[in-house]
CSV table of C-alpha atoms in Angstrom, one decimal:
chain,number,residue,atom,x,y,z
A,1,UNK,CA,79.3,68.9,65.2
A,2,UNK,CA,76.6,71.3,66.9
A,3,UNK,CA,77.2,73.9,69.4
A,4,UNK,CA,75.8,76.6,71.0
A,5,UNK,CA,77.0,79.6,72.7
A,6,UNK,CA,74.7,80.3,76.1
A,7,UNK,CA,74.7,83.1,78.6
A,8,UNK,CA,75.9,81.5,81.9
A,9,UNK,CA,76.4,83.4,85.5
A,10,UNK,CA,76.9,87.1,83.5
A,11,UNK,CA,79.2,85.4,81.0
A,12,UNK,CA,79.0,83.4,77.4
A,13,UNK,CA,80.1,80.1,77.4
A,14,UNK,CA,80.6,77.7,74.3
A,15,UNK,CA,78.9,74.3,75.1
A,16,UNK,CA,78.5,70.9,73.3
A,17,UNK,CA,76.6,67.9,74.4
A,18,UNK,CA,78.9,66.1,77.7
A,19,UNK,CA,80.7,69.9,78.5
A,20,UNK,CA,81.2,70.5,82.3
A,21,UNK,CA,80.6,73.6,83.1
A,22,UNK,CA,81.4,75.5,86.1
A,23,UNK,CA,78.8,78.6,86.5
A,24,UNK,CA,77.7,80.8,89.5
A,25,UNK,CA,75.6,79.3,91.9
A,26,UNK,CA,72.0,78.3,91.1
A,27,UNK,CA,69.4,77.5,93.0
A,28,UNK,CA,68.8,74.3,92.0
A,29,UNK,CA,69.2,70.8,93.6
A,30,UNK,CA,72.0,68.3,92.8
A,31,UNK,CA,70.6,65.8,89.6
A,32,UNK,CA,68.2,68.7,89.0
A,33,UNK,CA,67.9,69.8,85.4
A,34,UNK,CA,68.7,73.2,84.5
A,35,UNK,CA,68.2,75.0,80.9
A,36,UNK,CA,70.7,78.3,79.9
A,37,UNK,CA,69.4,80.8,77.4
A,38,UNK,CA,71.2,80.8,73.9
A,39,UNK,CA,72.7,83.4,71.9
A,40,UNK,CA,73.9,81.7,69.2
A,41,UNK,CA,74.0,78.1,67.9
A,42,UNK,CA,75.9,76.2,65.1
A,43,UNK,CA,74.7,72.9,63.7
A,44,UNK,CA,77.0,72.0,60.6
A,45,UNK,CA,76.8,74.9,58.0
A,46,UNK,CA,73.3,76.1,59.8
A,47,UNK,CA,73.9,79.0,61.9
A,48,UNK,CA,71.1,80.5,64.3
A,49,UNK,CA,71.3,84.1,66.3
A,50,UNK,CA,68.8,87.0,67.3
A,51,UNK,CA,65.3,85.8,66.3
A,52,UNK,CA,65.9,82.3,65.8
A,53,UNK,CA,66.7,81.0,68.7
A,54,UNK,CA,63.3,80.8,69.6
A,55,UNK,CA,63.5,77.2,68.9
A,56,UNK,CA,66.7,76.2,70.2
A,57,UNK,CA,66.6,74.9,73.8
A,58,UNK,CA,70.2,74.1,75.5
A,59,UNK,CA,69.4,71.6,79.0
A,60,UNK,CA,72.2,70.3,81.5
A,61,UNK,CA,72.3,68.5,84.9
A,62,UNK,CA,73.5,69.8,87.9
A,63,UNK,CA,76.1,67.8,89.2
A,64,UNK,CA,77.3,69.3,92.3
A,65,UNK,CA,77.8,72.6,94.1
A,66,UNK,CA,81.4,73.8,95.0
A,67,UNK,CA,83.4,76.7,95.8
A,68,UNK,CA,86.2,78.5,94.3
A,69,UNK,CA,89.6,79.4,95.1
A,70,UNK,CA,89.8,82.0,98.2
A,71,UNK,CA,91.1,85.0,96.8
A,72,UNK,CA,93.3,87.4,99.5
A,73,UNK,CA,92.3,91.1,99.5
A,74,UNK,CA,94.4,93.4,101.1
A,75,UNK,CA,94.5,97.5,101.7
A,76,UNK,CA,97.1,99.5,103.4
A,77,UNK,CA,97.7,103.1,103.1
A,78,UNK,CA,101.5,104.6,103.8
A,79,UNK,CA,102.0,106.4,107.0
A,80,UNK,CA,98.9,106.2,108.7
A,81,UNK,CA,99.0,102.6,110.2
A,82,UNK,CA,95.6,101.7,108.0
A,83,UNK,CA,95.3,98.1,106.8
A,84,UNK,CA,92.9,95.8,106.7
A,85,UNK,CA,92.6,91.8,105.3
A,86,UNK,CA,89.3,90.5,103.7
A,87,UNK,CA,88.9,87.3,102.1
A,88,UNK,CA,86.3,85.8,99.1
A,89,UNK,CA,85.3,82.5,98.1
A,90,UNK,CA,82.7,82.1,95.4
A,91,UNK,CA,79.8,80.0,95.5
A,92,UNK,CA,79.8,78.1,92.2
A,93,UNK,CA,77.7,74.9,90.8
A,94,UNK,CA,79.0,72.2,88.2
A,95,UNK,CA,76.6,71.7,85.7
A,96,UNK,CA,77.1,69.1,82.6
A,97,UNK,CA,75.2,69.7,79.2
A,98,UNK,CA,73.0,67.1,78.3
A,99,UNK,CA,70.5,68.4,75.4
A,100,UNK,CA,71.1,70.9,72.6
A,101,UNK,CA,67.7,70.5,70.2
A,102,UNK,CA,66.0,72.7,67.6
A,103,UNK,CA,62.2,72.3,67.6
């Protein structure tokens, strides 16, 4: 079974062909095609990193764009009446891995 690793949104996320993943938003439209950059792949006992992956390209399909849980952020300080309520909601896109070839 081939996979790859890929960097995604700051992070590293395994993949195989039909993986949903869920990365930072990108610009791109909804059914658009998007390709990640690899940093290592594994095809059976063949394993490809640094140099290599020159010829590995790794393609999904944007599926749609979302966001993520709010997240509550809160600061008070003792004795001085100070405190203040934000919240954040990130901006995030589904994208599902179609292609993982080697040229």
């Amino acid at each position: 079974m081939a996979f790859a690793i890929v960097r995604a949104g700051g992070r590293q996320e395994k993949v195989e062909v039909g993986t949903i993943l869920t990365v930072d938003r990108l610009k791109a439209a909804e059914s658009d095609t998007v390709s990640f950059v690899p940093v290592l792949h594994v095809d059976g006992d063949t394993i490809l990193s640094g140099d290599q992956l020159g010829t590995v390209t790794v393609e999904g399909e944007v599926l749609n764009d979302l966001r993520g849980p709010k997240i509550v952020i809160q600061n008070y300080r003792n004795k001085t009446g100070y405190k203040r309520r934000m919240g954040f909601r990130a901006d995030l896109t589904r994208v599902k891995i179609t292609t993982i070839t080697t040229n």
